[in-house]
Coordinates of C-alpha atoms in Angstrom, one line a residue:
X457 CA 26.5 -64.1 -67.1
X458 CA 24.5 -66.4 -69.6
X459 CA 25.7 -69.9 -69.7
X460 CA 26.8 -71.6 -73.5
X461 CA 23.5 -73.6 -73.4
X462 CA 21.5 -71.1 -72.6
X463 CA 22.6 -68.7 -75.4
X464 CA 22.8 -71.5 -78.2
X465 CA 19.0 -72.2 -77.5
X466 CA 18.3 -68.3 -77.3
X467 CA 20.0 -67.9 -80.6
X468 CA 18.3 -70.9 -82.2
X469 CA 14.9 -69.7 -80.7
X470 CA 15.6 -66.5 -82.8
X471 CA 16.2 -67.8 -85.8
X472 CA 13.1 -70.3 -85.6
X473 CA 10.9 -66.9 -84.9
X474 CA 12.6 -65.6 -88.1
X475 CA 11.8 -68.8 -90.4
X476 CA 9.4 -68.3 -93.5
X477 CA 6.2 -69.5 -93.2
X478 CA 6.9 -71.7 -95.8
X479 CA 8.8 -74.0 -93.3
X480 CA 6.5 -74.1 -90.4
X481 CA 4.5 -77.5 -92.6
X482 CA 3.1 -80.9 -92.0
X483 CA 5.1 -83.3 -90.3
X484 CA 5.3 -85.3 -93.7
X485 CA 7.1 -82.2 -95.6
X486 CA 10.5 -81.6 -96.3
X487 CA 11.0 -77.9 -94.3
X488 CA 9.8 -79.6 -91.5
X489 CA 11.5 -82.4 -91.3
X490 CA 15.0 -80.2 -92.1
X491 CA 13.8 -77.8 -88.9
X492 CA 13.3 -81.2 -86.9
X493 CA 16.6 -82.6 -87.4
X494 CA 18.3 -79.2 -87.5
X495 CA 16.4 -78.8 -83.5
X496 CA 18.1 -82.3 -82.7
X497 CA 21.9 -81.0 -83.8
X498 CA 21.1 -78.2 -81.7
X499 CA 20.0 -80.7 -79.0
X500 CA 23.4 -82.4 -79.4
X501 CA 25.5 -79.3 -79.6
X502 CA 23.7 -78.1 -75.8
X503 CA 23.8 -81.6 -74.1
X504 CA 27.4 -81.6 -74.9
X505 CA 28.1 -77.9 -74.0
X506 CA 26.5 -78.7 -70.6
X507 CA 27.8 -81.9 -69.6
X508 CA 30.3 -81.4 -66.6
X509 CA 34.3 -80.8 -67.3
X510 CA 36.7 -83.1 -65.4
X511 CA 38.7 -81.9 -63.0
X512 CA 41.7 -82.5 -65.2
X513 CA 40.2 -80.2 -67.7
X514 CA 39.4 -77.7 -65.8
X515 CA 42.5 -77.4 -63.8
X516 CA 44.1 -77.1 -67.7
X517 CA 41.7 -74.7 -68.8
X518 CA 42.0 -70.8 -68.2
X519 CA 38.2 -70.1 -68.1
X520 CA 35.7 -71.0 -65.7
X521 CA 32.4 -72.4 -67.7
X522 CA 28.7 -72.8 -67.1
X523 CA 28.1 -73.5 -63.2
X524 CA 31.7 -74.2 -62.1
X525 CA 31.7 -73.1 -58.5
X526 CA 35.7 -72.4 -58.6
X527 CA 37.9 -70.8 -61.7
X528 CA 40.5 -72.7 -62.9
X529 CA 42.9 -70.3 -61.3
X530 CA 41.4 -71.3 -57.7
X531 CA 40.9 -74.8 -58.5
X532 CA 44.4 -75.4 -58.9
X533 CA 45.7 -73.4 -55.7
X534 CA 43.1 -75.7 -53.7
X535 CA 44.4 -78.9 -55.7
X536 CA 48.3 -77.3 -54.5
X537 CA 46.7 -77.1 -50.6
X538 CA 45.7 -80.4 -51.0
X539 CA 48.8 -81.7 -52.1
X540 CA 50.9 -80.1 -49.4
X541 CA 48.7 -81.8 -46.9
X542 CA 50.2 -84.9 -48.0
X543 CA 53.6 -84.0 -49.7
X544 CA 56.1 -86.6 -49.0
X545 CA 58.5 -84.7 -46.8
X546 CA 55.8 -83.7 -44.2
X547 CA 54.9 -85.1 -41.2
X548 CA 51.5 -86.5 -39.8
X549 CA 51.5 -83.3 -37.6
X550 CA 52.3 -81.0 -39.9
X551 CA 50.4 -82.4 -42.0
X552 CA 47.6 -82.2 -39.9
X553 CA 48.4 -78.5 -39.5
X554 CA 48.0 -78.2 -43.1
X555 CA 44.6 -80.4 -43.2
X556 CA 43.1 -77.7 -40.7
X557 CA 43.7 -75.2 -42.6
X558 CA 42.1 -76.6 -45.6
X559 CA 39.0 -77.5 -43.5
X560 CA 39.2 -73.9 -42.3
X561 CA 38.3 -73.2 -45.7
X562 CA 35.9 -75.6 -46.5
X563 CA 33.8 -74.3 -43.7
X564 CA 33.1 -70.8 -45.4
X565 CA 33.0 -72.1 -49.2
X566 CA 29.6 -72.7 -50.8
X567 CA 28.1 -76.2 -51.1
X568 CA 29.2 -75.9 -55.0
X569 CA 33.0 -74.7 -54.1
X570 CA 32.6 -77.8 -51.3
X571 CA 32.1 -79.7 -54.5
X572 CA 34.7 -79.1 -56.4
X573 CA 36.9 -80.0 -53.8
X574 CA 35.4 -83.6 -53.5
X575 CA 35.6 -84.2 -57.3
X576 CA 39.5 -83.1 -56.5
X577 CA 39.5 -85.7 -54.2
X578 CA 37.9 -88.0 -56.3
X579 CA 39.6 -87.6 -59.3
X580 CA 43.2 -86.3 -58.3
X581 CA 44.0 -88.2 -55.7
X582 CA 42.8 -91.9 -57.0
X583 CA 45.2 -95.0 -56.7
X584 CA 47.7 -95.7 -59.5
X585 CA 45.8 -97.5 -61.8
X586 CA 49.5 -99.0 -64.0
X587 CA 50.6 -99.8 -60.6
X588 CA 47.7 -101.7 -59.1
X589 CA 47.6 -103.7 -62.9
X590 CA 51.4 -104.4 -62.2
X591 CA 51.2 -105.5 -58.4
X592 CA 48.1 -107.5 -59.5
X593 CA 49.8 -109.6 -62.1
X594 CA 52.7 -110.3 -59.9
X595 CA 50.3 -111.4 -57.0
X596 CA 48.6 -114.2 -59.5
X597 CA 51.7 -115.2 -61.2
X598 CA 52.9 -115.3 -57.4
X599 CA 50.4 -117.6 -56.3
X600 CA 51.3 -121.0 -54.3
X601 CA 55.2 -120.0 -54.7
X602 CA 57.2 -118.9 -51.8
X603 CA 56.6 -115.1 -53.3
X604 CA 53.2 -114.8 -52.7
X605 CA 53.4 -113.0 -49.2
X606 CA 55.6 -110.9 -50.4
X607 CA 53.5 -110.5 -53.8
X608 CA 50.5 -109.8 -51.4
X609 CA 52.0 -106.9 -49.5
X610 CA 52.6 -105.0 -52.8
X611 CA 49.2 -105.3 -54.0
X612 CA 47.6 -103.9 -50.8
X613 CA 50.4 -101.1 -51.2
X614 CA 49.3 -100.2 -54.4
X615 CA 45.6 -100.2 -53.3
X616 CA 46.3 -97.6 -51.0
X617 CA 45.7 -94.3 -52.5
X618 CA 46.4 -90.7 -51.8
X619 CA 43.2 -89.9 -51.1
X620 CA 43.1 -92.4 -47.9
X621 CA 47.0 -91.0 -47.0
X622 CA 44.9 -87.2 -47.2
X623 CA 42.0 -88.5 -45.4
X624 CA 44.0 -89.7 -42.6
X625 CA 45.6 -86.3 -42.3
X626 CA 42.1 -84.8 -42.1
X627 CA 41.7 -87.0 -38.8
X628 CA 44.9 -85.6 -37.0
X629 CA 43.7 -82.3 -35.9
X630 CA 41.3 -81.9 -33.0
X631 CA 38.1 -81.2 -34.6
X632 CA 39.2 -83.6 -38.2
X633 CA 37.2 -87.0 -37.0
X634 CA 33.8 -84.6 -36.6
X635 CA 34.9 -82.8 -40.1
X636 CA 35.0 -85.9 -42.0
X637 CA 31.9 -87.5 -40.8
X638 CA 30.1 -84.1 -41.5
X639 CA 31.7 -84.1 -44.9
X640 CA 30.0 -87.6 -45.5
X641 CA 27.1 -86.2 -44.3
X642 CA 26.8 -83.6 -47.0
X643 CA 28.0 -86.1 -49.7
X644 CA 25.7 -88.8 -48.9
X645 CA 22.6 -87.2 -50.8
X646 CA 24.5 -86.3 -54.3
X647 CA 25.9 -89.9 -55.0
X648 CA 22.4 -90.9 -57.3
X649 CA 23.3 -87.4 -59.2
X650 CA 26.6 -87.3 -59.4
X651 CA 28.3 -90.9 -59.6
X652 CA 31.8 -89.6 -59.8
X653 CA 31.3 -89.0 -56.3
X654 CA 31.2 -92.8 -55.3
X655 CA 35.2 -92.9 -55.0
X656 CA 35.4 -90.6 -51.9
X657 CA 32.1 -91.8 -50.3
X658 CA 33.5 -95.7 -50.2
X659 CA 36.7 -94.7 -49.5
X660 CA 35.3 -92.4 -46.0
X661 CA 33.4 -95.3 -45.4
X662 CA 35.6 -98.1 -45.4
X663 CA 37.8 -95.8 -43.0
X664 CA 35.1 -95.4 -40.5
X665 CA 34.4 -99.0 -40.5
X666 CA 37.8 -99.0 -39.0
X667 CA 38.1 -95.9 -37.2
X668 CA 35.2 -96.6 -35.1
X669 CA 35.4 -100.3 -34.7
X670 CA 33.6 -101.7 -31.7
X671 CA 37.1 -102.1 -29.9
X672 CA 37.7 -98.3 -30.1
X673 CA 34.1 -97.6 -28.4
X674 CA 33.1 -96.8 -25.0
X675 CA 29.6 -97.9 -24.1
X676 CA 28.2 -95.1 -21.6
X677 CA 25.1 -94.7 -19.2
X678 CA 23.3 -91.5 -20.2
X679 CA 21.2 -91.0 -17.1
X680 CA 19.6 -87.9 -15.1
X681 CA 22.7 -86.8 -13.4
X682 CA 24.5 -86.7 -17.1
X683 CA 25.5 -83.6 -18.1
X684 CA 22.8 -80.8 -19.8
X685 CA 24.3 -81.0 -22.8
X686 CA 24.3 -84.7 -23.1
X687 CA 20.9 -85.3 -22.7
X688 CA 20.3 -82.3 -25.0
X689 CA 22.1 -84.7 -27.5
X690 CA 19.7 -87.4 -26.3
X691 CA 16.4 -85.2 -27.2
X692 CA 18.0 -84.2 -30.7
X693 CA 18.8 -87.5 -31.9
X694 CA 15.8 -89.3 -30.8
X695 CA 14.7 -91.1 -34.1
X696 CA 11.8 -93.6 -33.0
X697 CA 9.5 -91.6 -30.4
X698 CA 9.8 -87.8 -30.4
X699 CA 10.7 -86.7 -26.8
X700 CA 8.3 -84.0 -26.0
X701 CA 9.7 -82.1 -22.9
X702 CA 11.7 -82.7 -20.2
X703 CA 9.4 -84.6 -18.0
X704 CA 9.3 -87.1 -20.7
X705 CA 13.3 -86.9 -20.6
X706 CA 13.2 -87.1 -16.9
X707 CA 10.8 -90.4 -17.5
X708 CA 13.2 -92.2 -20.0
X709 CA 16.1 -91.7 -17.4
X710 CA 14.5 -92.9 -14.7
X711 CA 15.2 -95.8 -11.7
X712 CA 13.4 -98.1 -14.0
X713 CA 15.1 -97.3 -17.2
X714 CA 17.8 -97.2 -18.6
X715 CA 19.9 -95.2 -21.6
X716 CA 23.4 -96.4 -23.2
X717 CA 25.5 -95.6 -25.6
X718 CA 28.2 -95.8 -27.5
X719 CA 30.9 -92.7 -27.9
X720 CA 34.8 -92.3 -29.8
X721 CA 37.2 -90.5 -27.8
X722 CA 37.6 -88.5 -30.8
X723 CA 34.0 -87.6 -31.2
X724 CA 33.7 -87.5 -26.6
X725 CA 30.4 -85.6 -26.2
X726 CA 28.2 -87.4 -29.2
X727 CA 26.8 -90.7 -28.8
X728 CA 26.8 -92.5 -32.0
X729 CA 23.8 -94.9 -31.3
X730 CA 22.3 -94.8 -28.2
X731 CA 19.1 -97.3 -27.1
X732 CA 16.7 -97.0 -24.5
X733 CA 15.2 -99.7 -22.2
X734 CA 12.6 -100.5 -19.9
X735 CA 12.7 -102.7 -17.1
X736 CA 9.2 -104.4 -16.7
X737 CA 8.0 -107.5 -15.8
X738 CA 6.4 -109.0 -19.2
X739 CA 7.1 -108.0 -22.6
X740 CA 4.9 -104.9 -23.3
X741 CA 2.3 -104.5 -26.4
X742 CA 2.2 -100.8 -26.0
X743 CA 4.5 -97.5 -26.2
X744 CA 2.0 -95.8 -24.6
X745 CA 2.3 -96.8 -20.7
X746 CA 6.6 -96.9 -21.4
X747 CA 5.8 -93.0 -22.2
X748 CA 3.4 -92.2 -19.8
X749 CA 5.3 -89.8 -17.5
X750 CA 2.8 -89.8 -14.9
X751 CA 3.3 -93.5 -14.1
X752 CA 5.2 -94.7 -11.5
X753 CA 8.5 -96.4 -11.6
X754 CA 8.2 -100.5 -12.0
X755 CA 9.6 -102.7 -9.3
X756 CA 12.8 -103.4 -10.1
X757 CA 12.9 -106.4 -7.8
X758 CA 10.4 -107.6 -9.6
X759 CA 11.8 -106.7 -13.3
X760 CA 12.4 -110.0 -15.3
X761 CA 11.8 -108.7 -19.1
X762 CA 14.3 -105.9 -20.6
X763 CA 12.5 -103.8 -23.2
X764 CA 14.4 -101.8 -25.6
X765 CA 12.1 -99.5 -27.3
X766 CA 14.5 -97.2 -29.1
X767 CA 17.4 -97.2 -31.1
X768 CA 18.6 -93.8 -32.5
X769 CA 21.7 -93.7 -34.9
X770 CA 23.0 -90.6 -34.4
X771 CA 25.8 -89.5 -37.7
X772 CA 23.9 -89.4 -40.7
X773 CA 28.3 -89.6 -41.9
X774 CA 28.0 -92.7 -40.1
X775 CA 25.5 -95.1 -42.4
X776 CA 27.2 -97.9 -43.6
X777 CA 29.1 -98.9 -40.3
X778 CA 27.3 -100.9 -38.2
X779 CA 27.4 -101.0 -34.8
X780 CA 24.2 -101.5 -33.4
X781 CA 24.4 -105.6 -32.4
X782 CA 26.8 -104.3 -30.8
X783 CA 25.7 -102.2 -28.7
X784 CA 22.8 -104.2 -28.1
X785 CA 25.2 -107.0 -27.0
X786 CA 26.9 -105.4 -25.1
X787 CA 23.9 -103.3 -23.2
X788 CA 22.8 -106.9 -22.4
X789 CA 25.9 -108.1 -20.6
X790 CA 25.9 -105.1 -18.6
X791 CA 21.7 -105.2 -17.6
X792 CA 22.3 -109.1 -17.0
X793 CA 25.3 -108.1 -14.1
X794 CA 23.2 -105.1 -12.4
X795 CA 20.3 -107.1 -12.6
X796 CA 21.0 -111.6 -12.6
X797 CA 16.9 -111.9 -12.5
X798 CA 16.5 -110.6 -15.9
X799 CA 15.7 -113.4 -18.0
X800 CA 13.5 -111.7 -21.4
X801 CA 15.1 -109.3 -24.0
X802 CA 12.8 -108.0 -26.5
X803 CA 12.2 -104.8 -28.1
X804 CA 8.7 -102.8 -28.8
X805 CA 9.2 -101.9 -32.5
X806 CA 8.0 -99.6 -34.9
X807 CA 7.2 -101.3 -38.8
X808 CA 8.0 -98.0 -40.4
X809 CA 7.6 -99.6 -43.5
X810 CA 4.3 -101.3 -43.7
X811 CA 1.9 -98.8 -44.4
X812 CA 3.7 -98.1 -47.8
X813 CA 3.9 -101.6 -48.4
X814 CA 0.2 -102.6 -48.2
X815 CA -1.2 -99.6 -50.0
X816 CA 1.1 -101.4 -53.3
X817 CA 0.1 -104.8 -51.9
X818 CA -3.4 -104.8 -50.9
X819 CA -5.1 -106.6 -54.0
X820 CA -2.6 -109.7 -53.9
X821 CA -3.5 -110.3 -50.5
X822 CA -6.8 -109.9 -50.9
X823 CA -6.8 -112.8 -53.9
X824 CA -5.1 -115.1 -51.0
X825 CA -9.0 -114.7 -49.5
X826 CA -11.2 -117.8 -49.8
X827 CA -15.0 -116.7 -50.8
X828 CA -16.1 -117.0 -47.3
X829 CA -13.8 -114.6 -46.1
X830 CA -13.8 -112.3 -49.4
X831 CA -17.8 -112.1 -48.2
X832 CA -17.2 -110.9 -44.9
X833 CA -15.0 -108.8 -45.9
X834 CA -17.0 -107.1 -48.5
X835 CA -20.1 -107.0 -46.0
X836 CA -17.7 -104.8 -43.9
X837 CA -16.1 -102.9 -46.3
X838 CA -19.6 -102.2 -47.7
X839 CA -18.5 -103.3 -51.0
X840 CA -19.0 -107.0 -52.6
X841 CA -16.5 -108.0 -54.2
X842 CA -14.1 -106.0 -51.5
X843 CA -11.7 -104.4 -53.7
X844 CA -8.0 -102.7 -52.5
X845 CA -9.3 -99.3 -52.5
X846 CA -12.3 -100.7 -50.1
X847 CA -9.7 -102.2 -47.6
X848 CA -7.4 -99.4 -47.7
X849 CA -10.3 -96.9 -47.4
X850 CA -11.5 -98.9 -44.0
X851 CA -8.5 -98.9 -42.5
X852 CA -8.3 -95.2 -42.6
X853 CA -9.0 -95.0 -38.8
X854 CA -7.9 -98.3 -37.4
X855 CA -8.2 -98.1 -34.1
X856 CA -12.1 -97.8 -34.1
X857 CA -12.0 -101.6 -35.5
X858 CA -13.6 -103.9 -33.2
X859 CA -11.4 -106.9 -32.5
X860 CA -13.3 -109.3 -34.4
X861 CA -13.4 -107.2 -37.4
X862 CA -12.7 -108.7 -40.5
X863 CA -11.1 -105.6 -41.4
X864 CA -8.7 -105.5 -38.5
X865 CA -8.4 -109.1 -38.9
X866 CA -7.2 -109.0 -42.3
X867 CA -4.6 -106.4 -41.3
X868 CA -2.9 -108.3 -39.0
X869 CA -2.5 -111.4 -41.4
X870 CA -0.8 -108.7 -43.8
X871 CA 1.7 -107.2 -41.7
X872 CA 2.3 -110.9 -40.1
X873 CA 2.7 -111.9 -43.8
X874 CA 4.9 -108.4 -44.4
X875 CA 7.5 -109.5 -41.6
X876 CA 8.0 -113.2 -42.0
X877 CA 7.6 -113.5 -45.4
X878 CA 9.2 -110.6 -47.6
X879 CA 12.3 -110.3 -48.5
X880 CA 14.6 -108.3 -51.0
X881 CA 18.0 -109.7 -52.2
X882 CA 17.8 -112.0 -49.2
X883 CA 16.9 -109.6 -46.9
X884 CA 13.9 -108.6 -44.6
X885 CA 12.0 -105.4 -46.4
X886 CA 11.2 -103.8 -43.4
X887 CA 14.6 -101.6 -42.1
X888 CA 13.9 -102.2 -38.8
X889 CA 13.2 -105.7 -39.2
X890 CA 16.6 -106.2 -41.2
X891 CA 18.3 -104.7 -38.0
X892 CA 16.9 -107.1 -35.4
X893 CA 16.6 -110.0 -37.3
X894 CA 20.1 -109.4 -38.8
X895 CA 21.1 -109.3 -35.2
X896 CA 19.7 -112.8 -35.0
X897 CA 16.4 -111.5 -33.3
X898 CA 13.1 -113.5 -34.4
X899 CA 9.9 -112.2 -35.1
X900 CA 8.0 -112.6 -31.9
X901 CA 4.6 -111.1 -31.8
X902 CA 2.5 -108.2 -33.3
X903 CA 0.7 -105.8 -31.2
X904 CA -2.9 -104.0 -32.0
X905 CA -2.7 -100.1 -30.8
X906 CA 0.8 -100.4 -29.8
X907 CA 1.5 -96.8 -30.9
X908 CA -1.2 -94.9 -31.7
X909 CA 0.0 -91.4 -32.0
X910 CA 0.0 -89.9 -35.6
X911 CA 3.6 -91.0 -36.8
X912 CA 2.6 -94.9 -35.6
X913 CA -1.1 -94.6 -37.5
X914 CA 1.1 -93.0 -40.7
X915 CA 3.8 -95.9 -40.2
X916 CA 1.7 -99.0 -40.0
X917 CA -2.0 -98.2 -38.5
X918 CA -0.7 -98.4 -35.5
X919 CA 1.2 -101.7 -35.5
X920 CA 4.3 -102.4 -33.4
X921 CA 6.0 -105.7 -32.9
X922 CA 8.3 -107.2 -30.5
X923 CA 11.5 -108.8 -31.7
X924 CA 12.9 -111.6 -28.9
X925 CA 16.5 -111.9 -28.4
X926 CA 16.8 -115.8 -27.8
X927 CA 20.4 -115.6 -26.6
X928 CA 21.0 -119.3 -26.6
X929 CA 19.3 -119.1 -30.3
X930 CA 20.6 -116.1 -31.9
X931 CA 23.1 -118.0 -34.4
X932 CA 20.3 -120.2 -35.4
X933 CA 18.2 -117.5 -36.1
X934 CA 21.3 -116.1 -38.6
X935 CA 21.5 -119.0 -39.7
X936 CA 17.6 -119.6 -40.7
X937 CA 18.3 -115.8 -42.3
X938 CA 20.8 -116.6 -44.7
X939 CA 18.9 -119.6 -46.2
X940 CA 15.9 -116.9 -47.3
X941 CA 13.9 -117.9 -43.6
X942 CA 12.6 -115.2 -41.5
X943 CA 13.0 -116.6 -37.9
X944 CA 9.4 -116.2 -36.2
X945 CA 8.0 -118.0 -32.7
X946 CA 5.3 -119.9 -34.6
X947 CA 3.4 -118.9 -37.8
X948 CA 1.5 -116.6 -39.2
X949 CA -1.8 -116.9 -37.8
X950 CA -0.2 -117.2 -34.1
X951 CA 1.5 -113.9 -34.4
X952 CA -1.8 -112.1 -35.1
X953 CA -3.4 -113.7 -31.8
X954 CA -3.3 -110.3 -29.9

């Protein structure tokens, strides 16, 4: 069936083909500029036949319009389902009962129909906005009188709408905690599209946060002997360095490695993060001998660094709720008791963001040149003055760079300079530098070659860095954060000594 917008602008494209000749003039005459603003009523009339009904119109209306996934008709039996879920007289386990049955349904309607029934949730389930103003005033009027705790309890009350009550009976059943964080899943992509969406994504998230609070997690050795489907888990979440085969599975598990994570006992057989370690005797520069499966297993007698070369979040539902210092926390205090000589915690990191960075970057650092350097660079670029499409065009295959390259040298200042001195809103630019350093890592030392498969070359020509965890420094280096100073061991030019 054609759509309103589509058969106004049909109908208007008919009568344009139908207009005298007369009409069709210069921009300066009269016809024309008559058909010009006539085109932009027709404009207005189709933006505001297409923009999106709420749900409180549609639920009134008799019709379905446009691209409305459900008729009104089936929109309001779904909003009635809904309701039952969390209808006063029912309890958590029936209503529970009632929440399954609604996910039942979700799981065979169509990402639009899946829609719809988020904007329900959005939109018919919000909190009480003359209530919240009511609580609210009392609260301030309230304030330093012997009321106020009681004023306080009624304004959290009121903040507490349906739509968490219905959530909460969506984690009752069995399988609800793994519906929900699917659900997010799905949602997380529309929000930029579709703003009214932002209601149900902050409220799932500020329910995770607590749901899976540190307190409520298990952290679990995923080893050899672990079950199949486990480690299966382990090869399909991998994040930082694709596991290729099961060799290189059977590697990562070994006697001198180690694999932990974290699990929910309502989500039992999915880790939600999980981190990988190696237990060596000096903090490695390279991925490449930590993945080699023909090597053989470090002495662990001798083991006196703790490497932790991958961290994979696992729930995409998940993002927001962070519980990765956590784990690595934790993972320490249980390396530290199997093994009192380990005295080094570092990590081998990926700077998935560089790359992108200096290809937006290149000609400001190449202006913080002095002419000496700006001449050898150009003499090795082959172009004087060097411009950014000279540098960028050298560094195209990095790894052939002789260590006293210009070129190469120039490339370590940048990412040195990329990790210890940008920031956005405060914050390290890099992702995976905001982890670690937010974790109160510091920025320890850049590597030359450290990963030189394809997705390292693509990432930052190769780059990786090691991130120390100081543990008798770690609120220092927090600290040094939130004043705007990235924590390093020294400066600049002593983290490109490699």
């Amino acid at each position: 069936m054609n759509t309103a917008p589509e058969w106004i602008a049909r109908s208007v494209s008919r009568l344009r083909s139908a207009a005298p000749a007369s009409d069709n003039k210069a921009p300066g005459d009269k016809p024309a500029r008559a058909a010009a603003a006539d085109k932009a009523n027709v404009t207005d009339v189709v933006a505001k036949v297409a923009a999106p009904r709420s749900t409180n119109e549609r639920l009134a209306a008799t019709l379905r319009r446009g691209q409305e996934a459900l008729s009104p008709r089936a929109l309001r039996r779904l909003l009635a389902d809904l309701q039952e879920v969390v209808a006063p007289q029912v309890s958590e386990l029936e209503g529970g009962r009632r929440a399954q049955g609604v996910a039942q349904w979700y799981a065979e309607a169509s990402a639009e129909e899946r829609r719809d029934m988020w904007l329900l949730l959005c939109e018919q389930f919000a909190p009480d906005a003359t209530r919240f103003k009511s609580a609210r005033q009392r609260y301030e009027a309230a304030a330093g009188t012997a009321e106020e705790g009681q004023a306080e309890i009624s304004l959290r009350r009121a903040l507490v709408s349906p739509r968490t009550r219905l959530l909460q009976r969506f984690a009752v059943f069995p399988e609800g905690m793994r519906f929900l964080v699917d659900m997010r899943a799905e949602l997380l992509p529309l929000l930029k599209a579709d703003k009214r969406l932002l209601a149900l994504d902050a409220e799932l998230e500020h329910l995770f946060s607590t749901w899976f609070d540190v307190a409520f997690l298990e952290l679990r050795r995923l080893s050899w002997d672990s079950p199949a489907s486990l480690i299966e888990k382990l090869i399909k979440y991998e994040a930082v360095h694709d596991i290729r085969s099961w060799a290189d599975v059977k590697n990562r598990l070994d006697s001198d490695r180690r694999c932990y994570g974290f699990f929910h006992p309502r989500l039992p057989n999915e880790p939600l993060i999980f981190v990988e370690v190696a237990l060596v005797d000096h903090i490695s520069s390279s991925i490449t001998p930590l993945l080699d499966e023909a090597a053989a297993p470090a002495d662990l007698a001798r083991a006196t660094t703790a490497i932790f070369y991958s961290i994979s979040n696992t729930q995409t539902g998940l993002r927001g709720v962070s519980f990765g210092d956590s784990l690595i926390k934790h993972v320490v205090e249980t390396l530290t008791e199997e093994f009192p000589r380990l005295r080094t915690f570092a990590t081998l990191s990926p700077i998935p963001g560089f790359r992108g960075w200096l290809a937006k970057h290149a000609a400001p650092m190449l202006e913080r040149l002095d002419e000496k350097r700006r001449g050898e660079l150009g003499r090795a670029v082959g172009f004087e003055p060097p411009q950014a499409a000279h540098l960028l065009t050298a560094l195209e295959k990095p790894l052939e760079l002789d260590a006293r390259s210009p070129v190469r040298q120039l490339l370590l200042e940048c990412a040195a300079h990329y990790l210890a001195r940008e920031l956005a809103e405060g914050k390290p630019v890099d992702p995976v530098a905001r982890f670690h350093l937010g974790n109160g890592a510091r920025v320890e030392r850049l590597n030359w070659g450290g990963d030189p498969s394809t997705k390292g070359l693509k990432q930052s020509y190769g780059l990786m860095v090691n991130y120390l965890y100081d543990l008798k420094r770690i609120d220092k280096h927090r600290s040094l954060l939130a004043q705007g100073k990235i924590p390093t061991s020294g400066d600049i030019d002593s983290l490109c000594k490699n």
